[in-house]
Amino acid sequence: MYCSGCGVGLAPGQTFCPQCGRPVVMVAATAGIPGYELQLHNYSGQVRALSIVWFIYAALGLALGTMGLAFANAAISHHWNWWMHGNDWPLGHNWFPLVWLRFAWVILLFRAALAFAAGWGLREHAPWGRIVAIIAAVINLIHFPFGTAVAIWTMVMLLGYRNSTLYEQL
C-alpha cells in the first residue's frame, strides 16, 4: 500500500503515513474504478440493443432468404413453363441446381438460427452468448452491407479486455 497524499510506501497495519501524517484509508477493490456502475449500466444497454439488432437481422435474413430461394426453386423446377413458351428450358433437366438449392436452404436456416442464438445469448447475458455472437459476426462479415455492419458493431462491443470484463460482470 502507498499513501494517497505523498506516495510513500506503507507497512501493513499502519493507520497514519509516517511522512505526511495522513490517515490511511482502506478502499474496496471495485470502488477504485470511478464510474464503474455507470459504465456497467451503459454497457448493459448497448448489449441489449445489439441483441435486438441480431433478432431483427435473423428475421430479415430468414424472410428475404426464403423469398429468394422460393423464387430460385420456382425457376429451377420448371414452374414457369407457361412463361417460357413450351419446354424450351435453357437449364435442361439437370439435378445439380436442385442439390445446390437444398444446400442453400440449409445454409440459410443455419445462419438464421445462429443469428437468433446470438441475439438470445446477448439478451440473457449468457457466457456462451458472447462467443456465439462473435462466431456469427465472423460469418456475417461477408454479407455486405448489413451483415458487415452488424458484425463490426458486434466485434467492437464484445472483443477486447475491457468489454470482456464488463460482459462477465453483467
Backbone as a ProteinNet text record, in pm:
[ID]
protein_1_A
[PRIMARY]
MYCSGCGVGLAPGQTFCPQCGRPVVMVAATAGIPGYELQLHNYSGQVRALSIVWFIYAALGLALGTMGLAFANAAISHHWNWWMHGNDWPLGHNWFPLVWLRFAWVILLFRAALAFAAGWGLREHAPWGRIVAIIAAVINLIHFPFGTAVAIWTMVMLLGYRNSTLYEQL
[TERTIARY]
83.9	0	87.9	33.1	103.6	12.8	73.7	-1.1	-65.2	-188.6	-259.1	-214.6	-146.1	-102	37.4	135.4	273.7	330.4	267.7	310.8	414.6	445.2	543.7	484.3	568.7	522.5	482	372.5	320.8	330.2	356.2	359.3	217	188.7	54.1	22.1	-98.5	-143.8	-118.9	-47.7	-24.9	-153.2	-181.2	-302.6	-274	-146.9	-109	19	33.4	154.5	268.1	385.4	495	557.7	534.9	598	508.1	379.8	292.3	185.5	165.2	69.1	-75.2	-99.8	-237.7	-287	-418.6	-472.4	-482.8	-456.2	-463.9	-608.4	-661.2	-799.5	-798	-867.3	-879.4	-992.2	-962.7	-1058.3	-1092.1	-1220.7	-1262.9	-1211.6	-1200.6	-1141.3	-1226.2	-1357.8	-1441.9	-1459.8	-1438.3	-1455.3	-1337.6	-1229.9	-1113.6	-1136.8	-1242.3	-1271.4	-1383.4	-1353.1	-1458.3	-1561.4	-1688.3	-1796.6	-1816.4	-1771.6	-1780.6	-1924.9	-2008.7	-2150.7	-2216.6	-2180.5	-2236.1	-2187.3	-2058.7	-2006.4	-2078.2	-2099.6	-2166.6	-2311	-2378.8	-2517.5	-2524.1	-2433.1	-2430.4	-2398	-2303.1	-2266	-2382	-2454.8	-2571.3	-2675.2	-2697.9	-2791.8	-2744.3	-2614	-2560.1	-2568.7	-2545	-2556.3	-2702.1	-2794.8	-2937.5	-2976.3	-2928.6	-2957	-2895.8	-2775.5	-2710.4	-2788.7	-2843.8	-2923.6	-3049.8	-3111.7	-3230.8	-3194.8	-3079.6	-3035.6	-3010.1	-2954.5	-2933.6	-3067.4	-3168.9	-3301.1	-3359.3	-3348.9	-3401.2	-3325.6	-3194.4	-3112.6	-3149.7	-3176.3	-3216.4	-3350.5	-3446.8	-3580.2	-3576.2	-3504.1	-3496.3	-3421.5	-3313.6	-3238.4	-3319.9	-3395.9	-3480.2	-3591.6	-3655.1	-3765.4	-3715.8	-3610.9	-3560.9	-3497.7	-3428.9	-3370.2	-3475.8	-3583.9	-3693.4	-3757.3	-3777.9	-3835.3	-3742	-3614.5	-3518.9	-3505.1	-3499.9	-3486.4	-3615.2	-3730	-3855.6	-3861.5	-3815.6	-3809.6	-3714.4	-3596.4	-3499.4	-3553.7	-3624.4	-3683.3	-3786.8	-3868	-3967.8	-3900.9	-3791.3	-3722.3	-3652.6	-3592.2	-3516.7	-3608.9	-3720.8	-3810.5	-3909.2	-3890	-3973.3	-4118	-4141	-4277.2	-4316.6	-4227.7	-4258.5	-4260.7	-4299.7	-4302.3	-4399.6	-4506.4	-4601.6	-4536.5	-4439.1	-4372.6	-4263.6	-4209.7	-4101.6	-4154	-4284	-4347.2	-4311.6	-4343.7	-4319.6	-4211.1	-4147.1	-4045.6	-3903.1	-3884.7	-3752.1	-3677.7	-3657.1	-3590	-3439	-3372.6	-3229.4	-3142.5	-3186.5	-3105.6	-3118.7	-3219.8	-3241.6	-3290.6	-3280.5	-3325.2	-3204.1	-3137.7	-3017	-3052	-3000.3	-3027.7	-2933.7	-2822.7	-2720.9	-2772.6	-2848.4	-2900.7	-2995.4	-3069.9	-3159.7	-3083	-2969.4	-2886	-2829.1	-2781.2	-2729.1	-2837.1	-2957.4	-3068.3	-3100.4	-3099.1	-3121.8	-3008.7	-2886.9	-2772.4	-2788.2	-2838.6	-2861.9	-2968.5	-3071.3	-3172.5	-3108.9	-3022.1	-2955.1	-2869.6	-2796	-2711.3	-2798.2	-2909.3	-2999.5	-3053.3	-3098.7	-3152.1	-3043.4	-2922.5	-2811.2	-2776.4	-2767.8	-2736.2	-2842.4	-2970	-3078.8	-3078.4	-3054.8	-3050.5	-2931.7	-2818.1	-2700.7	-2722.8	-2783.5	-2812.9	-2914.9	-3016.1	-3114.8	-3050.7	-2962.2	-2893	-2802.1	-2737.5	-2653.3	-2738	-2852.5	-2941.5	-2993.5	-3030.4	-3082	-2973.3	-2854.1	-2745.2	-2705.8	-2704.6	-2671.7	-2783.7	-2907.7	-3021.2	-3019.3	-2983.5	-2981.4	-2847.6	-2751.7	-2616.3	-2552.5	-2577.2	-2521.1	-2373.1	-2292.3	-2149.5	-2125.7	-2207.4	-2193	-2242.2	-2325	-2381.8	-2276.8	-2176.7	-2068.2	-1991.6	-1962.4	-1885.6	-1967.2	-2094.8	-2181.2	-2196.5	-2208.8	-2222.4	-2094.9	-1979.2	-1853.5	-1841	-1879.1	-1875.4	-1972.7	-2092.4	-2190.5	-2140.3	-2070.1	-2016.1	-1909.7	-1822.4	-1718	-1780.8	-1883.2	-1950.1	-2021.5	-2080.2	-2158.6	-2076.5	-1945.4	-1863	-1874.5	-1896.6	-1900.8	-2037.2	-2137	-2271.7	-2289	-2232.7	-2232	-2370	-2421.7	-2371.4	-2420.4	-2539.9	-2599.9	-2527.8	-2494.5	-2422.9	-2287.2	-2220.5	-2090.5	-2105.3	-2208.1	-2228.6	-2259.9	-2346.9	-2379.6	-2257.1	-2178.8	-2058.8	-1955.4	-1933.4	-1835.8	-1882.6	-2011	-2063.9	-2048.7	-2075.8	-2062.5	-1917.9	-1824.8	-1684.6	-1635	-1679.6	-1640.4	-1696.7	-1819.1	-1884.8	-1834.5	-1788.8	-1760	-1612.6	-1528.7	-1387.5	-1308.7	-1199.5	-1113.6	-1126.3	-1023	-1019.4	-1128.7	-1144.7	-1244	-1384.8	-1416.7	-1551	-1576.1	-1475.3	-1495.5	-1513.3	-1443	-1459.7	-1598	-1642.2	-1775.8	-1883.6	-1866.8	-1967.3	-1974.6	-1860.1	-1859.3	-1930.8	-1929.4	-1993.3	-2144.8	-2196.2	-2340.8	-2420.3
-118.5	0	124.2	231.3	358.4	468	573.6	688.6	761.9	802.1	873.5	1019.1	1070.5	1209.2	1226.7	1152.7	1173	1056.1	938.9	825	737.1	759.3	677.3	539.9	437.5	302.3	285.2	213.7	192.4	45.2	20	-116.7	-161.3	-290.6	-337.1	-305.2	-256.6	-225.6	-82.2	-2.4	137.7	215.1	304.6	385.8	527	574.2	707.6	698.8	789.8	795.5	851.2	785.7	835.8	964.5	995.4	1114	1236.6	1223.6	1341.5	1339.4	1227.4	1219.8	1197.6	1171.6	1145	1012.4	1003.8	873.3	781	652.3	552.4	506.4	510.1	470.6	342.8	241.5	116.6	133.6	104.6	122.2	-14.5	-37.1	-164	-171.7	-293.1	-314.4	-255.1	-266.7	-214.4	-64.7	-6.9	137	211.9	142.3	206.8	253.5	208.7	248.6	351	478.2	579	557.4	562.5	549.3	408.5	307.9	169.5	125.2	159.6	121.2	187.1	311.4	379.7	313.8	276.3	206.7	73.5	1.6	-127.8	-111.4	-9.1	16	53.9	140.9	180	60.8	-20.7	-138	-237.2	-251.3	-339.7	-293.2	-164.2	-110	-130.4	-117.1	-137.3	-283.5	-375.6	-518.5	-554.3	-493.5	-517.5	-470.2	-352.8	-302.3	-392.6	-441.1	-532.6	-662.8	-712.7	-835.5	-813.8	-698.1	-667.8	-662.1	-604.5	-597.8	-738.1	-828.6	-966.4	-1035.9	-1011.2	-1069.3	-1017	-886.9	-827.4	-881.9	-893.3	-945.7	-1090.5	-1170.2	-1310	-1317	-1238.5	-1240.9	-1188.6	-1079.5	-1021.7	-1114.6	-1174.2	-1267.4	-1390.1	-1440.3	-1557.1	-1523.8	-1408.5	-1370.6	-1346.2	-1266.4	-1237	-1359.9	-1440	-1562.7	-1661.7	-1672.6	-1761.9	-1717.3	-1585.8	-1536.3	-1560.8	-1535.2	-1555.7	-1701.6	-1789.5	-1931.1	-1990.1	-1937.6	-1983	-1941.4	-1822	-1775.2	-1862.2	-1892.8	-1977.6	-2119.1	-2170.4	-2303.9	-2307.6	-2203.9	-2198.5	-2189.7	-2117.4	-2103.3	-2232.8	-2299.8	-2421.6	-2541.5	-2546.2	-2662.1	-2658.2	-2571	-2563.4	-2524.3	-2442.3	-2397.2	-2279	-2232.6	-2119.4	-2159.3	-2280.8	-2324	-2241.5	-2192.4	-2110	-1978.6	-1935.1	-1810	-1832	-1952.7	-1984.6	-2035.2	-2036.3	-2078.4	-2221.9	-2310.6	-2450.9	-2509.5	-2612.8	-2683.8	-2642	-2522.2	-2474.5	-2420.4	-2504.7	-2460.2	-2460.8	-2348	-2341.1	-2428.5	-2459.8	-2540.1	-2689.2	-2728.8	-2871.3	-2940.3	-3070.7	-3148.2	-3187.7	-3091.2	-3113.7	-3118	-3215.6	-3229.7	-3145.3	-3100.7	-3027.7	-2897.1	-2813.4	-2690.6	-2719.4	-2829.3	-2862.1	-2901.6	-2968.2	-3003.5	-2877.4	-2785.9	-2660.7	-2578.7	-2585.9	-2513.2	-2568.2	-2697.7	-2756.6	-2721.4	-2719.1	-2677.5	-2531.5	-2447.5	-2306.7	-2293.2	-2379.8	-2378	-2412	-2510.8	-2548.9	-2433.8	-2369.2	-2255.6	-2140.6	-2113.6	-2006.6	-2034.4	-2156	-2189.9	-2187.4	-2231.4	-2226.5	-2082.5	-1994.5	-1853.9	-1787.6	-1815.3	-1755	-1808.1	-1937.6	-1995	-1941.2	-1924.2	-1870.3	-1724.6	-1645.1	-1506	-1497.8	-1584.1	-1586.1	-1628.4	-1728.5	-1772.2	-1662.4	-1586.5	-1474.6	-1368.5	-1336.6	-1238.9	-1286.4	-1412.9	-1468.7	-1471.6	-1515.9	-1522.3	-1385.5	-1285.1	-1149.8	-1091	-1121.9	-1070.6	-1124.6	-1251	-1315.3	-1297.4	-1232.3	-1213.5	-1347.3	-1447.1	-1580.7	-1581.1	-1659	-1665	-1716.8	-1810.2	-1862.4	-1762.6	-1666.2	-1570.4	-1483.7	-1445.2	-1363.4	-1441	-1566.6	-1648.1	-1675.1	-1707.6	-1733.4	-1606.3	-1491.7	-1365.8	-1333.4	-1361.2	-1336.6	-1429.8	-1556.3	-1650.9	-1607	-1567	-1519.4	-1393.4	-1307.6	-1185.9	-1218.4	-1312.4	-1350.3	-1407.8	-1490	-1548.9	-1441.6	-1342.4	-1240.8	-1123.7	-1125.8	-1017.5	-1005.6	-1115.5	-1112	-1072.2	-1055.6	-1020.9	-870.1	-808	-663.7	-613.6	-506.5	-411.1	-436.3	-495.8	-506	-607.4	-722.8	-822.9	-772.5	-698.1	-640.6	-538.2	-455	-353.8	-417.6	-516.7	-585.3	-657.8	-718.5	-790.4	-696.5	-581.9	-487.3	-432.7	-399.6	-349.6	-455.7	-580.7	-689.2	-703.4	-699.1	-714.8	-597.3	-477.6	-361.2	-372.3	-423.7	-432.3	-547.9	-656.8	-777.2	-814.5	-763.9	-800.5	-700.1	-743.7	-657.6	-690.2	-656.1	-688.9	-615.4	-485.8	-406.1	-459.9	-486.6	-534.1	-674.5	-761	-895.7	-891.6	-802	-786.7	-732.8	-632.1	-577.4	-681	-762	-863	-968.9	-1005.2	-1103.4	-1050.7	-919.2	-859.6	-846.5	-860.8	-843.9	-955.4
0	0	0	-53.7	-60.1	-7.6	40.6	91.4	-25.3	-9.3	-116	-125.2	-22.6	-23.5	-81.3	-26.1	-68.3	-146.6	-143.4	-222.4	-157.2	-30.6	37.4	67	66.8	94.1	239.8	263.1	398	433.7	556.9	607.2	639.6	632	666.6	813	835.2	970	1012.3	933.1	969.1	950.8	1044.9	1037.7	990.8	1002.9	958.5	876.9	779.9	699.1	784.2	786.4	868.4	813.8	684.8	627.6	635.2	592.9	589.2	697.8	764.5	874.1	832.1	706.2	660.7	714.3	743.9	784.2	662.4	687.3	581.6	569.6	447.8	423.7	342.1	390.2	315.7	213.8	88.2	-20.6	-76.6	-101.5	-162.3	-305.6	-357.6	-490.6	-602.6	-593.9	-701.8	-693	-574	-561.2	-622.3	-660.4	-718.5	-860.5	-925.5	-1062.7	-1058.2	-1086.9	-1081.9	-1192.2	-1155.7	-1252.2	-1304.4	-1231	-1280	-1296.8	-1201.1	-1211	-1331.3	-1359.7	-1476.6	-1605.3	-1610.3	-1727.5	-1748.8	-1640.1	-1648.8	-1694.9	-1645.6	-1685.7	-1834.2	-1879.9	-2021.1	-2110.8	-2068.8	-2147.7	-2155.5	-2047.5	-2047.7	-2149.4	-2156.6	-2254.7	-2397.7	-2419.7	-2553.5	-2595	-2501.9	-2532.6	-2560.1	-2486.2	-2510.6	-2650.5	-2690.9	-2825.7	-2932.3	-2906.9	-3001	-3014.8	-2905.4	-2912.9	-2995.7	-2983.2	-3062.8	-3211.3	-3241.9	-3381.8	-3436.5	-3355.1	-3401.1	-3426.9	-3342.4	-3366.9	-3498.5	-3521.5	-3645.1	-3765.9	-3753.4	-3863.4	-3894.6	-3791.3	-3813.6	-3885.6	-3840.4	-3901.7	-4045.2	-4066.2	-4200.6	-4295.6	-4249.9	-4333.6	-4369	-4271.8	-4297.5	-4395.4	-4379.3	-4468.5	-4610.9	-4625.6	-4760.1	-4824.2	-4745.5	-4798.7	-4843.6	-4767.3	-4805.5	-4936.1	-4949.3	-5074.4	-5192.1	-5174.3	-5282.9	-5321.5	-5222	-5252.8	-5309.2	-5268.6	-5328.6	-5476.2	-5504.9	-5643.1	-5725	-5667.6	-5738	-5757.1	-5657.8	-5669.4	-5781	-5791.2	-5898	-6034.4	-6043.1	-6171.7	-6211.5	-6115.6	-6146.4	-6168	-6099.7	-6104.6	-6220.3	-6317	-6437.2	-6406.1	-6306.4	-6277.9	-6364.9	-6448.9	-6535.5	-6681.9	-6710.4	-6849.9	-6932.7	-6872.5	-6945.3	-6988.2	-6913.3	-6944.5	-7050.5	-7051.6	-7144	-7279.6	-7299	-7424.2	-7460.6	-7370.3	-7400.2	-7312.2	-7364.9	-7287.8	-7325.4	-7371	-7410.4	-7287.7	-7192.8	-7070.8	-7092.9	-7070.2	-7101.7	-7010.1	-6889.1	-6798.6	-6823.6	-6893.5	-6919.2	-6792.9	-6788.3	-6672.7	-6589.2	-6535.6	-6457.8	-6309.2	-6237.3	-6093.7	-6009.4	-6068	-5991.4	-5930.1	-6003.1	-5939.8	-5822.7	-5830.6	-5720.2	-5594.9	-5611.4	-5495.5	-5432.2	-5514.4	-5461	-5393.9	-5445.6	-5385	-5246	-5229.7	-5097.5	-5001.7	-5052.2	-4970.8	-4927.1	-5015.8	-4982.5	-4873.7	-4875.7	-4769.5	-4634.8	-4633	-4507.7	-4456.3	-4544	-4504.7	-4452.6	-4519.7	-4475.4	-4335.7	-4311.9	-4180.5	-4073.4	-4107	-4011.7	-3974.7	-4074.7	-4047.3	-3962.1	-3992.4	-3915	-3771.6	-3754.9	-3620.1	-3541	-3605.8	-3537.7	-3497	-3583.8	-3550.2	-3437	-3440.6	-3332.8	-3200.5	-3204.5	-3083	-3029.5	-3117.9	-3074	-3004.6	-3063.3	-3000.7	-2866.1	-2858.3	-2732.5	-2624.4	-2661.3	-2564.2	-2513	-2601.3	-2557.5	-2472.8	-2507.4	-2429.4	-2287.5	-2273.1	-2141.4	-2069.7	-2134.2	-2078.6	-2043.1	-2124.3	-2101.2	-2137.9	-2066.5	-2100.9	-2243	-2290.2	-2425.7	-2529.8	-2490	-2584.8	-2651.6	-2574.4	-2629.6	-2736.8	-2711	-2805.6	-2931.6	-2915	-3031.2	-3115	-3049.7	-3123.4	-3201.1	-3144.1	-3215.5	-3335.5	-3318.9	-3431.6	-3541.2	-3502	-3600.1	-3670.4	-3597	-3657.8	-3761.6	-3730.5	-3825.8	-3952.9	-3937.6	-4053.9	-4136.2	-4070.4	-4140.4	-4191.9	-4174	-4228	-4379.4	-4449.4	-4595.4	-4651	-4567	-4613.8	-4613.3	-4714.2	-4727	-4766.1	-4717	-4620	-4477.8	-4463.9	-4330.5	-4242	-4297	-4219	-4174.8	-4261.9	-4226.8	-4115.3	-4122.6	-4019.1	-3883.7	-3882.6	-3757	-3703.1	-3791.5	-3748.3	-3688.1	-3750.7	-3697.2	-3563.1	-3552.4	-3424.9	-3315.8	-3349.6	-3252.4	-3206.6	-3299.4	-3261.3	-3178.1	-3209.7	-3130.3	-2989.3	-2977.6	-2846.4	-2760.8	-2821	-2743.4	-2734	-2822.8	-2818.8	-2735.3	-2680.8	-2600.4	-2452.8	-2379.2	-2236.6	-2159.3	-2184.7	-2111.9	-2135.8	-2262.9	-2294.8	-2242.3	-2247.1	-2193.1	-2042.1	-1974.4	-1830	-1795.9	-1871.6	-1847.2	-1874.6	-1982	-2013.6	-1903.7	-1848.1	-1737.7	-1614	-1595.5	-1478.4	-1493.7	-1615.1	-1637.2	-1572.2
[MASK]
++++++++++++++++++++++++++++++++++++++++++++++++++++++++++++++++++++++++++++++++++++++++++++++++++++++++++++++++++++++++++++++++++++++++++++++++++++++++++++++++++++++++++

